[in-house]
Backbone atoms as SQL, in Angstrom:
CREATE TABLE atoms (id INTEGER PRIMARY KEY, chain TEXT, resi INTEGER, resn TEXT, atom TEXT, x REAL, y REAL, z REAL);
INSERT INTO atoms VALUES
  (1, 'A', 1, 'GLN', 'N', -175.249, 45.064, 188.591),
  (2, 'A', 1, 'GLN', 'CA', -176.575, 45.620, 188.834),
  (3, 'A', 1, 'GLN', 'C', -177.631, 44.717, 188.215),
  (4, 'A', 2, 'VAL', 'N', -178.856, 44.824, 188.702),
  (5, 'A', 2, 'VAL', 'CA', -179.942, 44.010, 188.176),
  (6, 'A', 2, 'VAL', 'C', -180.318, 44.475, 186.781),
  (7, 'A', 3, 'GLN', 'N', -180.847, 43.544, 185.994),
  (8, 'A', 3, 'GLN', 'CA', -181.357, 43.875, 184.671),
  (9, 'A', 3, 'GLN', 'C', -182.843, 44.175, 184.781),
  (10, 'A', 4, 'LEU', 'N', -183.299, 45.138, 183.996),
  (11, 'A', 4, 'LEU', 'CA', -184.688, 45.567, 184.030),
  (12, 'A', 4, 'LEU', 'C', -185.322, 45.382, 182.660),
  (13, 'A', 5, 'VAL', 'N', -186.544, 44.872, 182.646),
  (14, 'A', 5, 'VAL', 'CA', -187.266, 44.641, 181.401),
  (15, 'A', 5, 'VAL', 'C', -188.646, 45.271, 181.490),
  (16, 'A', 6, 'GLU', 'N', -188.955, 46.136, 180.532),
  (17, 'A', 6, 'GLU', 'CA', -190.238, 46.829, 180.498),
  (18, 'A', 6, 'GLU', 'C', -191.276, 46.025, 179.724),
  (19, 'A', 7, 'SER', 'N', -192.534, 46.166, 180.125),
  (20, 'A', 7, 'SER', 'CA', -193.632, 45.528, 179.422),
  (21, 'A', 7, 'SER', 'C', -194.925, 46.283, 179.708),
  (22, 'A', 8, 'GLY', 'N', -195.966, 45.972, 178.962),
  (23, 'A', 8, 'GLY', 'CA', -197.274, 46.534, 179.227),
  (24, 'A', 8, 'GLY', 'C', -197.729, 47.628, 178.284),
  (25, 'A', 9, 'GLY', 'N', -196.869, 48.034, 177.365),
  (26, 'A', 9, 'GLY', 'CA', -197.250, 49.069, 176.426),
  (27, 'A', 9, 'GLY', 'C', -198.270, 48.565, 175.424),
  (28, 'A', 10, 'GLY', 'N', -198.813, 49.490, 174.659),
  (29, 'A', 10, 'GLY', 'CA', -199.796, 49.127, 173.664),
  (30, 'A', 10, 'GLY', 'C', -200.432, 50.343, 173.033),
  (31, 'A', 11, 'LEU', 'N', -201.466, 50.096, 172.253),
  (32, 'A', 11, 'LEU', 'CA', -202.212, 51.148, 171.577),
  (33, 'A', 11, 'LEU', 'C', -203.544, 51.345, 172.282),
  (34, 'A', 12, 'VAL', 'N', -203.805, 52.567, 172.718),
  (35, 'A', 12, 'VAL', 'CA', -205.053, 52.876, 173.410),
  (36, 'A', 12, 'VAL', 'C', -205.631, 54.185, 172.905),
  (37, 'A', 13, 'GLN', 'N', -206.926, 54.359, 173.121),
  (38, 'A', 13, 'GLN', 'CA', -207.590, 55.605, 172.785),
  (39, 'A', 13, 'GLN', 'C', -207.342, 56.638, 173.878),
  (40, 'A', 14, 'ALA', 'N', -207.394, 57.903, 173.509),
  (41, 'A', 14, 'ALA', 'CA', -207.273, 58.964, 174.497),
  (42, 'A', 14, 'ALA', 'C', -208.302, 58.762, 175.601),
  (43, 'A', 15, 'GLY', 'N', -207.859, 58.960, 176.830),
  (44, 'A', 15, 'GLY', 'CA', -208.726, 58.744, 177.968),
  (45, 'A', 15, 'GLY', 'C', -208.620, 57.356, 178.557),
  (46, 'A', 16, 'GLY', 'N', -207.935, 56.467, 177.866),
  (47, 'A', 16, 'GLY', 'CA', -207.776, 55.107, 178.335),
  (48, 'A', 16, 'GLY', 'C', -206.653, 54.965, 179.337),
  (49, 'A', 17, 'SER', 'N', -206.409, 53.725, 179.742),
  (50, 'A', 17, 'SER', 'CA', -205.402, 53.441, 180.757),
  (51, 'A', 17, 'SER', 'C', -204.495, 52.294, 180.345),
  (52, 'A', 18, 'LEU', 'N', -203.290, 52.325, 180.869),
  (53, 'A', 18, 'LEU', 'CA', -202.333, 51.249, 180.702),
  (54, 'A', 18, 'LEU', 'C', -201.555, 51.102, 181.998),
  (55, 'A', 19, 'ARG', 'N', -201.076, 49.905, 182.249),
  (56, 'A', 19, 'ARG', 'CA', -200.220, 49.655, 183.402),
  (57, 'A', 19, 'ARG', 'C', -198.922, 49.049, 182.909),
  (58, 'A', 20, 'LEU', 'N', -197.842, 49.788, 183.053),
  (59, 'A', 20, 'LEU', 'CA', -196.535, 49.320, 182.644),
  (60, 'A', 20, 'LEU', 'C', -195.855, 48.609, 183.804),
  (61, 'A', 21, 'ALA', 'N', -195.052, 47.613, 183.481),
  (62, 'A', 21, 'ALA', 'CA', -194.306, 46.882, 184.487),
  (63, 'A', 21, 'ALA', 'C', -192.829, 46.889, 184.144),
  (64, 'A', 22, 'CYS', 'N', -192.017, 46.952, 185.159),
  (65, 'A', 22, 'CYS', 'CA', -190.566, 46.904, 185.026),
  (66, 'A', 22, 'CYS', 'C', -190.079, 45.777, 185.914),
  (67, 'A', 23, 'ALA', 'N', -189.783, 44.644, 185.298),
  (68, 'A', 23, 'ALA', 'CA', -189.377, 43.459, 186.040),
  (69, 'A', 23, 'ALA', 'C', -187.863, 43.408, 186.193),
  (70, 'A', 24, 'ALA', 'N', -187.418, 43.213, 187.407),
  (71, 'A', 24, 'ALA', 'CA', -185.994, 43.144, 187.700),
  (72, 'A', 24, 'ALA', 'C', -185.528, 41.699, 187.801),
  (73, 'A', 25, 'SER', 'N', -184.287, 41.466, 187.417),
  (74, 'A', 25, 'SER', 'CA', -183.729, 40.120, 187.454),
  (75, 'A', 25, 'SER', 'C', -183.339, 39.688, 188.860),
  (76, 'A', 26, 'GLY', 'N', -183.324, 40.633, 189.784),
  (77, 'A', 26, 'GLY', 'CA', -182.988, 40.342, 191.160),
  (78, 'A', 26, 'GLY', 'C', -183.773, 41.234, 192.101),
  (79, 'A', 27, 'SER', 'N', -183.430, 41.166, 193.350),
  (80, 'A', 27, 'SER', 'CA', -184.119, 41.959, 194.367),
  (81, 'A', 27, 'SER', 'C', -183.961, 43.453, 194.112),
  (82, 'A', 28, 'ILE', 'N', -185.034, 44.193, 194.326),
  (83, 'A', 28, 'ILE', 'CA', -184.976, 45.645, 194.190),
  (84, 'A', 28, 'ILE', 'C', -184.899, 46.330, 195.552),
  (85, 'A', 29, 'LEU', 'N', -184.820, 45.549, 196.599),
  (86, 'A', 29, 'LEU', 'CA', -184.752, 46.111, 197.949),
  (87, 'A', 29, 'LEU', 'C', -183.550, 47.019, 198.131),
  (88, 'A', 30, 'ARG', 'N', -182.454, 46.685, 197.465),
  (89, 'A', 30, 'ARG', 'CA', -181.230, 47.456, 197.606),
  (90, 'A', 30, 'ARG', 'C', -181.113, 48.603, 196.615),
  (91, 'A', 31, 'ILE', 'N', -182.132, 48.779, 195.783),
  (92, 'A', 31, 'ILE', 'CA', -182.146, 49.888, 194.845),
  (93, 'A', 31, 'ILE', 'C', -182.864, 51.063, 195.507),
  (94, 'A', 32, 'ASN', 'N', -182.108, 52.089, 195.832),
  (95, 'A', 32, 'ASN', 'CA', -182.673, 53.218, 196.559),
  (96, 'A', 32, 'ASN', 'C', -183.696, 54.003, 195.738),
  (97, 'A', 33, 'ARG', 'N', -183.412, 54.178, 194.458),
  (98, 'A', 33, 'ARG', 'CA', -184.285, 54.976, 193.621),
  (99, 'A', 33, 'ARG', 'C', -184.433, 54.355, 192.238),
  (100, 'A', 34, 'MET', 'N', -185.659, 54.281, 191.751),
  (101, 'A', 34, 'MET', 'CA', -185.969, 53.778, 190.430),
  (102, 'A', 34, 'MET', 'C', -186.940, 54.741, 189.765),
  (103, 'A', 35, 'GLY', 'N', -187.013, 54.679, 188.445),
  (104, 'A', 35, 'GLY', 'CA', -187.923, 55.586, 187.783),
  (105, 'A', 35, 'GLY', 'C', -188.280, 55.179, 186.371),
  (106, 'A', 36, 'TRP', 'N', -189.265, 55.887, 185.834),
  (107, 'A', 36, 'TRP', 'CA', -189.722, 55.711, 184.474),
  (108, 'A', 36, 'TRP', 'C', -189.340, 56.926, 183.651),
  (109, 'A', 37, 'TYR', 'N', -188.877, 56.676, 182.445),
  (110, 'A', 37, 'TYR', 'CA', -188.527, 57.712, 181.492),
  (111, 'A', 37, 'TYR', 'C', -189.274, 57.446, 180.200),
  (112, 'A', 38, 'ARG', 'N', -189.382, 58.462, 179.365),
  (113, 'A', 38, 'ARG', 'CA', -189.997, 58.261, 178.064),
  (114, 'A', 38, 'ARG', 'C', -189.314, 59.129, 177.026),
  (115, 'A', 39, 'GLN', 'N', -189.368, 58.661, 175.800),
  (116, 'A', 39, 'GLN', 'CA', -188.816, 59.419, 174.692),
  (117, 'A', 39, 'GLN', 'C', -189.796, 59.380, 173.536),
  (118, 'A', 40, 'ALA', 'N', -190.311, 60.544, 173.186),
  (119, 'A', 40, 'ALA', 'CA', -191.225, 60.683, 172.067),
  (120, 'A', 40, 'ALA', 'C', -190.440, 61.046, 170.814),
  (121, 'A', 41, 'PRO', 'N', -191.005, 60.796, 169.633),
  (122, 'A', 41, 'PRO', 'CA', -190.311, 61.143, 168.390),
  (123, 'A', 41, 'PRO', 'C', -189.918, 62.613, 168.359),
  (124, 'A', 42, 'GLY', 'N', -188.657, 62.880, 168.046),
  (125, 'A', 42, 'GLY', 'CA', -188.175, 64.244, 167.947),
  (126, 'A', 42, 'GLY', 'C', -187.940, 64.943, 169.265),
  (127, 'A', 43, 'LYS', 'N', -188.053, 64.237, 170.357),
  (128, 'A', 43, 'LYS', 'CA', -187.859, 64.839, 171.666),
  (129, 'A', 43, 'LYS', 'C', -186.790, 64.112, 172.457),
  (130, 'A', 44, 'GLN', 'N', -186.254, 64.792, 173.460),
  (131, 'A', 44, 'GLN', 'CA', -185.273, 64.188, 174.345),
  (132, 'A', 44, 'GLN', 'C', -185.960, 63.254, 175.334),
  (133, 'A', 45, 'ARG', 'N', -185.207, 62.308, 175.831),
  (134, 'A', 45, 'ARG', 'CA', -185.723, 61.436, 176.871),
  (135, 'A', 45, 'ARG', 'C', -185.952, 62.259, 178.134),
  (136, 'A', 46, 'GLU', 'N', -187.078, 62.043, 178.787),
  (137, 'A', 46, 'GLU', 'CA', -187.416, 62.790, 179.979),
  (138, 'A', 46, 'GLU', 'C', -187.867, 61.859, 181.092),
  (139, 'A', 47, 'MET', 'N', -187.636, 62.286, 182.315),
  (140, 'A', 47, 'MET', 'CA', -188.092, 61.506, 183.453),
  (141, 'A', 47, 'MET', 'C', -189.570, 61.749, 183.668),
  (142, 'A', 48, 'VAL', 'N', -190.308, 60.672, 183.832),
  (143, 'A', 48, 'VAL', 'CA', -191.747, 60.741, 184.025),
  (144, 'A', 48, 'VAL', 'C', -192.099, 60.654, 185.502),
  (145, 'A', 49, 'ALA', 'N', -191.499, 59.698, 186.186),
  (146, 'A', 49, 'ALA', 'CA', -191.788, 59.483, 187.596),
  (147, 'A', 49, 'ALA', 'C', -190.646, 58.727, 188.239),
  (148, 'A', 50, 'ALA', 'N', -190.469, 58.939, 189.526),
  (149, 'A', 50, 'ALA', 'CA', -189.422, 58.252, 190.275),
  (150, 'A', 50, 'ALA', 'C', -189.954, 57.859, 191.643),
  (151, 'A', 51, 'ILE', 'N', -189.361, 56.817, 192.194),
  (152, 'A', 51, 'ILE', 'CA', -189.768, 56.345, 193.511),
  (153, 'A', 51, 'ILE', 'C', -188.547, 55.852, 194.266),
  (154, 'A', 52, 'THR', 'N', -188.491, 56.144, 195.555),
  (155, 'A', 52, 'THR', 'CA', -187.391, 55.703, 196.398),
  (156, 'A', 52, 'THR', 'C', -187.788, 54.458, 197.158),
  (157, 'A', 53, 'SER', 'N', -186.811, 53.855, 197.805),
  (158, 'A', 53, 'SER', 'CA', -187.074, 52.659, 198.599),
  (159, 'A', 53, 'SER', 'C', -187.989, 52.952, 199.781),
  (160, 'A', 54, 'SER', 'N', -188.031, 54.204, 200.205),
  (161, 'A', 54, 'SER', 'CA', -188.893, 54.589, 201.314),
  (162, 'A', 54, 'SER', 'C', -190.301, 54.963, 200.866),
  (163, 'A', 55, 'GLY', 'N', -190.520, 54.979, 199.544),
  (164, 'A', 55, 'GLY', 'CA', -191.844, 55.263, 199.033),
  (165, 'A', 55, 'GLY', 'C', -192.078, 56.682, 198.566),
  (166, 'A', 56, 'SER', 'N', -191.074, 57.535, 198.676),
  (167, 'A', 56, 'SER', 'CA', -191.224, 58.904, 198.197),
  (168, 'A', 56, 'SER', 'C', -191.308, 58.904, 196.678),
  (169, 'A', 57, 'THR', 'N', -192.185, 59.723, 196.133),
  (170, 'A', 57, 'THR', 'CA', -192.389, 59.767, 194.685),
  (171, 'A', 57, 'THR', 'C', -192.222, 61.170, 194.147),
  (172, 'A', 58, 'ASN', 'N', -191.920, 61.227, 192.854),
  (173, 'A', 58, 'ASN', 'CA', -191.784, 62.487, 192.153),
  (174, 'A', 58, 'ASN', 'C', -192.302, 62.299, 190.742),
  (175, 'A', 59, 'TYR', 'N', -193.061, 63.282, 190.246),
  (176, 'A', 59, 'TYR', 'CA', -193.657, 63.189, 188.925),
  (177, 'A', 59, 'TYR', 'C', -193.377, 64.422, 188.092),
  (178, 'A', 60, 'ALA', 'N', -193.273, 64.210, 186.801),
  (179, 'A', 60, 'ALA', 'CA', -193.221, 65.338, 185.891),
  (180, 'A', 60, 'ALA', 'C', -194.566, 66.050, 185.929),
  (181, 'A', 61, 'ASP', 'N', -194.540, 67.364, 185.774),
  (182, 'A', 61, 'ASP', 'CA', -195.778, 68.130, 185.834),
  (183, 'A', 61, 'ASP', 'C', -196.802, 67.657, 184.802),
  (184, 'A', 62, 'SER', 'N', -196.329, 67.195, 183.665),
  (185, 'A', 62, 'SER', 'CA', -197.219, 66.802, 182.589),
  (186, 'A', 62, 'SER', 'C', -198.041, 65.550, 182.894),
  (187, 'A', 63, 'VAL', 'N', -197.606, 64.760, 183.869),
  (188, 'A', 63, 'VAL', 'CA', -198.313, 63.521, 184.191),
  (189, 'A', 63, 'VAL', 'C', -198.879, 63.508, 185.596),
  (190, 'A', 64, 'LYS', 'N', -198.584, 64.523, 186.371),
  (191, 'A', 64, 'LYS', 'CA', -199.044, 64.575, 187.757),
  (192, 'A', 64, 'LYS', 'C', -200.567, 64.511, 187.825),
  (193, 'A', 65, 'GLY', 'N', -201.057, 63.638, 188.680),
  (194, 'A', 65, 'GLY', 'CA', -202.486, 63.459, 188.825),
  (195, 'A', 65, 'GLY', 'C', -203.065, 62.404, 187.912),
  (196, 'A', 66, 'ARG', 'N', -202.299, 61.971, 186.923),
  (197, 'A', 66, 'ARG', 'CA', -202.761, 60.954, 185.982),
  (198, 'A', 66, 'ARG', 'C', -201.985, 59.652, 186.111),
  (199, 'A', 67, 'PHE', 'N', -200.702, 59.745, 186.406),
  (200, 'A', 67, 'PHE', 'CA', -199.840, 58.569, 186.516),
  (201, 'A', 67, 'PHE', 'C', -199.508, 58.291, 187.973),
  (202, 'A', 68, 'THR', 'N', -199.344, 57.017, 188.303),
  (203, 'A', 68, 'THR', 'CA', -198.943, 56.614, 189.638),
  (204, 'A', 68, 'THR', 'C', -197.831, 55.583, 189.549),
  (205, 'A', 69, 'ILE', 'N', -196.717, 55.874, 190.200),
  (206, 'A', 69, 'ILE', 'CA', -195.597, 54.944, 190.215),
  (207, 'A', 69, 'ILE', 'C', -195.641, 54.149, 191.523),
  (208, 'A', 70, 'SER', 'N', -195.285, 52.886, 191.448),
  (209, 'A', 70, 'SER', 'CA', -195.262, 52.041, 192.628),
  (210, 'A', 70, 'SER', 'C', -194.220, 50.947, 192.445),
  (211, 'A', 71, 'ARG', 'N', -193.895, 50.282, 193.531),
  (212, 'A', 71, 'ARG', 'CA', -192.959, 49.168, 193.451),
  (213, 'A', 71, 'ARG', 'C', -193.410, 48.067, 194.385),
  (214, 'A', 72, 'ASP', 'N', -193.282, 46.839, 193.933),
  (215, 'A', 72, 'ASP', 'CA', -193.655, 45.660, 194.691),
  (216, 'A', 72, 'ASP', 'C', -192.385, 44.865, 194.927),
  (217, 'A', 73, 'ASN', 'N', -191.838, 44.991, 196.106),
  (218, 'A', 73, 'ASN', 'CA', -190.570, 44.335, 196.412),
  (219, 'A', 73, 'ASN', 'C', -190.672, 42.812, 196.361),
  (220, 'A', 74, 'ALA', 'N', -191.826, 42.272, 196.726),
  (221, 'A', 74, 'ALA', 'CA', -192.016, 40.826, 196.715),
  (222, 'A', 74, 'ALA', 'C', -191.943, 40.263, 195.305),
  (223, 'A', 75, 'LYS', 'N', -192.344, 41.057, 194.326),
  (224, 'A', 75, 'LYS', 'CA', -192.316, 40.630, 192.934),
  (225, 'A', 75, 'LYS', 'C', -191.141, 41.209, 192.162),
  (226, 'A', 76, 'ASN', 'N', -190.307, 41.969, 192.853),
  (227, 'A', 76, 'ASN', 'CA', -189.152, 42.614, 192.220),
  (228, 'A', 76, 'ASN', 'C', -189.567, 43.384, 190.970),
  (229, 'A', 77, 'THR', 'N', -190.655, 44.118, 191.100),
  (230, 'A', 77, 'THR', 'CA', -191.237, 44.799, 189.954),
  (231, 'A', 77, 'THR', 'C', -191.664, 46.214, 190.312),
  (232, 'A', 78, 'MET', 'N', -191.432, 47.130, 189.394),
  (233, 'A', 78, 'MET', 'CA', -191.912, 48.493, 189.516),
  (234, 'A', 78, 'MET', 'C', -193.005, 48.693, 188.477),
  (235, 'A', 79, 'TYR', 'N', -193.990, 49.515, 188.808),
  (236, 'A', 79, 'TYR', 'CA', -195.123, 49.727, 187.924),
  (237, 'A', 79, 'TYR', 'C', -195.340, 51.201, 187.641),
  (238, 'A', 80, 'LEU', 'N', -196.021, 51.451, 186.547),
  (239, 'A', 80, 'LEU', 'CA', -196.487, 52.797, 186.241),
  (240, 'A', 80, 'LEU', 'C', -197.927, 52.682, 185.762),
  (241, 'A', 81, 'GLN', 'N', -198.858, 53.075, 186.615),
  (242, 'A', 81, 'GLN', 'CA', -200.260, 53.094, 186.251),
  (243, 'A', 81, 'GLN', 'C', -200.542, 54.408, 185.544),
  (244, 'A', 82, 'MET', 'N', -200.999, 54.329, 184.309),
  (245, 'A', 82, 'MET', 'CA', -201.241, 55.512, 183.504),
  (246, 'A', 82, 'MET', 'C', -202.726, 55.610, 183.202),
  (247, 'A', 83, 'ASN', 'N', -203.356, 56.654, 183.711),
  (248, 'A', 83, 'ASN', 'CA', -204.778, 56.886, 183.494),
  (249, 'A', 83, 'ASN', 'C', -204.985, 58.159, 182.693),
  (250, 'A', 84, 'ASN', 'N', -206.159, 58.268, 182.086),
  (251, 'A', 84, 'ASN', 'CA', -206.504, 59.438, 181.288),
  (252, 'A', 84, 'ASN', 'C', -205.395, 59.785, 180.308),
  (253, 'A', 85, 'LEU', 'N', -204.988, 58.793, 179.553),
  (254, 'A', 85, 'LEU', 'CA', -203.885, 58.981, 178.611),
  (255, 'A', 85, 'LEU', 'C', -204.238, 59.982, 177.524),
  (256, 'A', 86, 'LYS', 'N', -203.230, 60.729, 177.112),
  (257, 'A', 86, 'LYS', 'CA', -203.371, 61.740, 176.083),
  (258, 'A', 86, 'LYS', 'C', -202.445, 61.423, 174.914),
  (259, 'A', 87, 'PRO', 'N', -202.757, 61.911, 173.720),
  (260, 'A', 87, 'PRO', 'CA', -201.874, 61.658, 172.577),
  (261, 'A', 87, 'PRO', 'C', -200.430, 62.079, 172.836),
  (262, 'A', 88, 'GLU', 'N', -200.217, 63.131, 173.596),
  (263, 'A', 88, 'GLU', 'CA', -198.866, 63.582, 173.893),
  (264, 'A', 88, 'GLU', 'C', -198.098, 62.642, 174.816),
  (265, 'A', 89, 'ASP', 'N', -198.771, 61.629, 175.353),
  (266, 'A', 89, 'ASP', 'CA', -198.090, 60.613, 176.146),
  (267, 'A', 89, 'ASP', 'C', -197.433, 59.559, 175.263),
  (268, 'A', 90, 'THR', 'N', -197.706, 59.606, 173.977),
  (269, 'A', 90, 'THR', 'CA', -197.128, 58.641, 173.048),
  (270, 'A', 90, 'THR', 'C', -195.607, 58.713, 173.088),
  (271, 'A', 91, 'ALA', 'N', -194.976, 57.588, 173.363),
  (272, 'A', 91, 'ALA', 'CA', -193.521, 57.538, 173.498),
  (273, 'A', 91, 'ALA', 'C', -193.100, 56.106, 173.781),
  (274, 'A', 92, 'VAL', 'N', -191.797, 55.890, 173.736),
  (275, 'A', 92, 'VAL', 'CA', -191.237, 54.644, 174.240),
  (276, 'A', 92, 'VAL', 'C', -190.904, 54.877, 175.702),
  (277, 'A', 93, 'TYR', 'N', -191.391, 54.016, 176.555),
  (278, 'A', 93, 'TYR', 'CA', -191.192, 54.164, 177.990),
  (279, 'A', 93, 'TYR', 'C', -190.115, 53.209, 178.479),
  (280, 'A', 94, 'TYR', 'N', -189.204, 53.734, 179.278),
  (281, 'A', 94, 'TYR', 'CA', -188.088, 52.976, 179.816),
  (282, 'A', 94, 'TYR', 'C', -188.083, 53.064, 181.335),
  (283, 'A', 95, 'CYS', 'N', -187.552, 52.047, 181.977),
  (284, 'A', 95, 'CYS', 'CA', -187.312, 52.127, 183.403),
  (285, 'A', 95, 'CYS', 'C', -185.820, 52.025, 183.655),
  (286, 'A', 96, 'ASN', 'N', -185.389, 52.547, 184.782),
  (287, 'A', 96, 'ASN', 'CA', -183.976, 52.518, 185.108),
  (288, 'A', 96, 'ASN', 'C', -183.786, 52.774, 186.595),
  (289, 'A', 97, 'THR', 'N', -182.626, 52.389, 187.076),
  (290, 'A', 97, 'THR', 'CA', -182.215, 52.804, 188.401),
  (291, 'A', 97, 'THR', 'C', -181.723, 54.238, 188.286),
  (292, 'A', 98, 'ILE', 'N', -181.786, 54.969, 189.383),
  (293, 'A', 98, 'ILE', 'CA', -181.422, 56.376, 189.366),
  (294, 'A', 98, 'ILE', 'C', -180.440, 56.668, 190.484),
  (295, 'A', 99, 'GLY', 'N', -179.356, 57.334, 190.124),
  (296, 'A', 99, 'GLY', 'CA', -178.398, 57.781, 191.114),
  (297, 'A', 99, 'GLY', 'C', -178.858, 59.080, 191.740),
  (298, 'A', 100, 'LEU', 'N', -177.897, 59.902, 192.111),
  (299, 'A', 100, 'LEU', 'CA', -178.255, 61.167, 192.745),
  (300, 'A', 100, 'LEU', 'C', -178.993, 62.101, 191.798),
  (301, 'A', 101, 'ILE', 'N', -178.540, 62.170, 190.548),
  (302, 'A', 101, 'ILE', 'CA', -179.133, 63.113, 189.605),
  (303, 'A', 101, 'ILE', 'C', -179.399, 62.548, 188.225),
  (304, 'A', 102, 'ALA', 'N', -178.984, 61.309, 187.966),
  (305, 'A', 102, 'ALA', 'CA', -179.100, 60.764, 186.621),
  (306, 'A', 102, 'ALA', 'C', -179.308, 59.255, 186.650),
  (307, 'A', 103, 'PRO', 'N', -179.821, 58.695, 185.552),
  (308, 'A', 103, 'PRO', 'CA', -179.948, 57.236, 185.476),
  (309, 'A', 103, 'PRO', 'C', -178.597, 56.568, 185.648),
  (310, 'A', 104, 'SER', 'N', -178.577, 55.447, 186.315),
  (311, 'A', 104, 'SER', 'CA', -177.320, 54.784, 186.639),
  (312, 'A', 104, 'SER', 'C', -177.161, 53.413, 186.009),
  (313, 'A', 105, 'GLY', 'N', -178.171, 52.932, 185.303),
  (314, 'A', 105, 'GLY', 'CA', -178.105, 51.636, 184.667),
  (315, 'A', 105, 'GLY', 'C', -178.138, 51.744, 183.157),
  (316, 'A', 106, 'SER', 'N', -178.098, 50.594, 182.517),
  (317, 'A', 106, 'SER', 'CA', -178.164, 50.550, 181.060),
  (318, 'A', 106, 'SER', 'C', -179.612, 50.677, 180.594),
  (319, 'A', 107, 'TRP', 'N', -179.781, 51.248, 179.412),
  (320, 'A', 107, 'TRP', 'CA', -181.118, 51.376, 178.836),
  (321, 'A', 107, 'TRP', 'C', -181.498, 50.099, 178.106),
  (322, 'A', 108, 'GLY', 'N', -182.714, 49.642, 178.352),
  (323, 'A', 108, 'GLY', 'CA', -183.227, 48.466, 177.666),
  (324, 'A', 108, 'GLY', 'C', -183.968, 48.863, 176.404),
  (325, 'A', 109, 'GLN', 'N', -184.831, 47.969, 175.928),
  (326, 'A', 109, 'GLN', 'CA', -185.573, 48.224, 174.704),
  (327, 'A', 109, 'GLN', 'C', -186.783, 49.125, 174.925),
  (328, 'A', 110, 'GLY', 'N', -187.260, 49.200, 176.156),
  (329, 'A', 110, 'GLY', 'CA', -188.431, 50.001, 176.444),
  (330, 'A', 110, 'GLY', 'C', -189.706, 49.331, 175.962),
  (331, 'A', 111, 'THR', 'N', -190.824, 49.991, 176.206),
  (332, 'A', 111, 'THR', 'CA', -192.103, 49.495, 175.730),
  (333, 'A', 111, 'THR', 'C', -192.873, 50.652, 175.105),
  (334, 'A', 112, 'GLN', 'N', -193.425, 50.414, 173.931),
  (335, 'A', 112, 'GLN', 'CA', -194.090, 51.466, 173.166),
  (336, 'A', 112, 'GLN', 'C', -195.496, 51.723, 173.678),
  (337, 'A', 113, 'VAL', 'N', -195.784, 52.989, 173.931),
  (338, 'A', 113, 'VAL', 'CA', -197.129, 53.426, 174.290),
  (339, 'A', 113, 'VAL', 'C', -197.607, 54.373, 173.210),
  (340, 'A', 114, 'THR', 'N', -198.725, 54.044, 172.590),
  (341, 'A', 114, 'THR', 'CA', -199.296, 54.887, 171.557),
  (342, 'A', 114, 'THR', 'C', -200.732, 55.231, 171.928),
  (343, 'A', 115, 'VAL', 'N', -201.022, 56.524, 171.975),
  (344, 'A', 115, 'VAL', 'CA', -202.350, 56.998, 172.350),
  (345, 'A', 115, 'VAL', 'C', -202.957, 57.721, 171.157),
  (346, 'A', 116, 'SER', 'N', -204.064, 57.224, 170.677),
  (347, 'A', 116, 'SER', 'CA', -204.742, 57.831, 169.542),
  (348, 'A', 116, 'SER', 'C', -205.811, 58.799, 170.028),
  (349, 'A', 117, 'SER', 'N', -206.152, 59.755, 169.182),
  (350, 'A', 117, 'SER', 'CA', -207.155, 60.748, 169.534),
  (351, 'A', 117, 'SER', 'C', -208.534, 60.386, 169.028);
């Protein structure tokens, strides 16, 4: 399977924006479903957003309307545009391939997103 590397995290004020990138080591055309996950201190890892090869998307209720997931096949990269960030969005964000019901690849280092109030 392709290797995925997250980038784009940082420290921002509440209400700010960040764009995360998930760069793949190979073509993502054959990856049917990909997604973003996050894990905040003291909490379980949760799925934030997912996207299929056909463009169908799914979002956690907590980020719906604020985050947008996309994929650029030409650049072998998946993105997560995060707008109107809130302190509760603070977490390490990971990307992964997704099988029918669960992540199917290895977890990388993720990228830290910290939102101050």
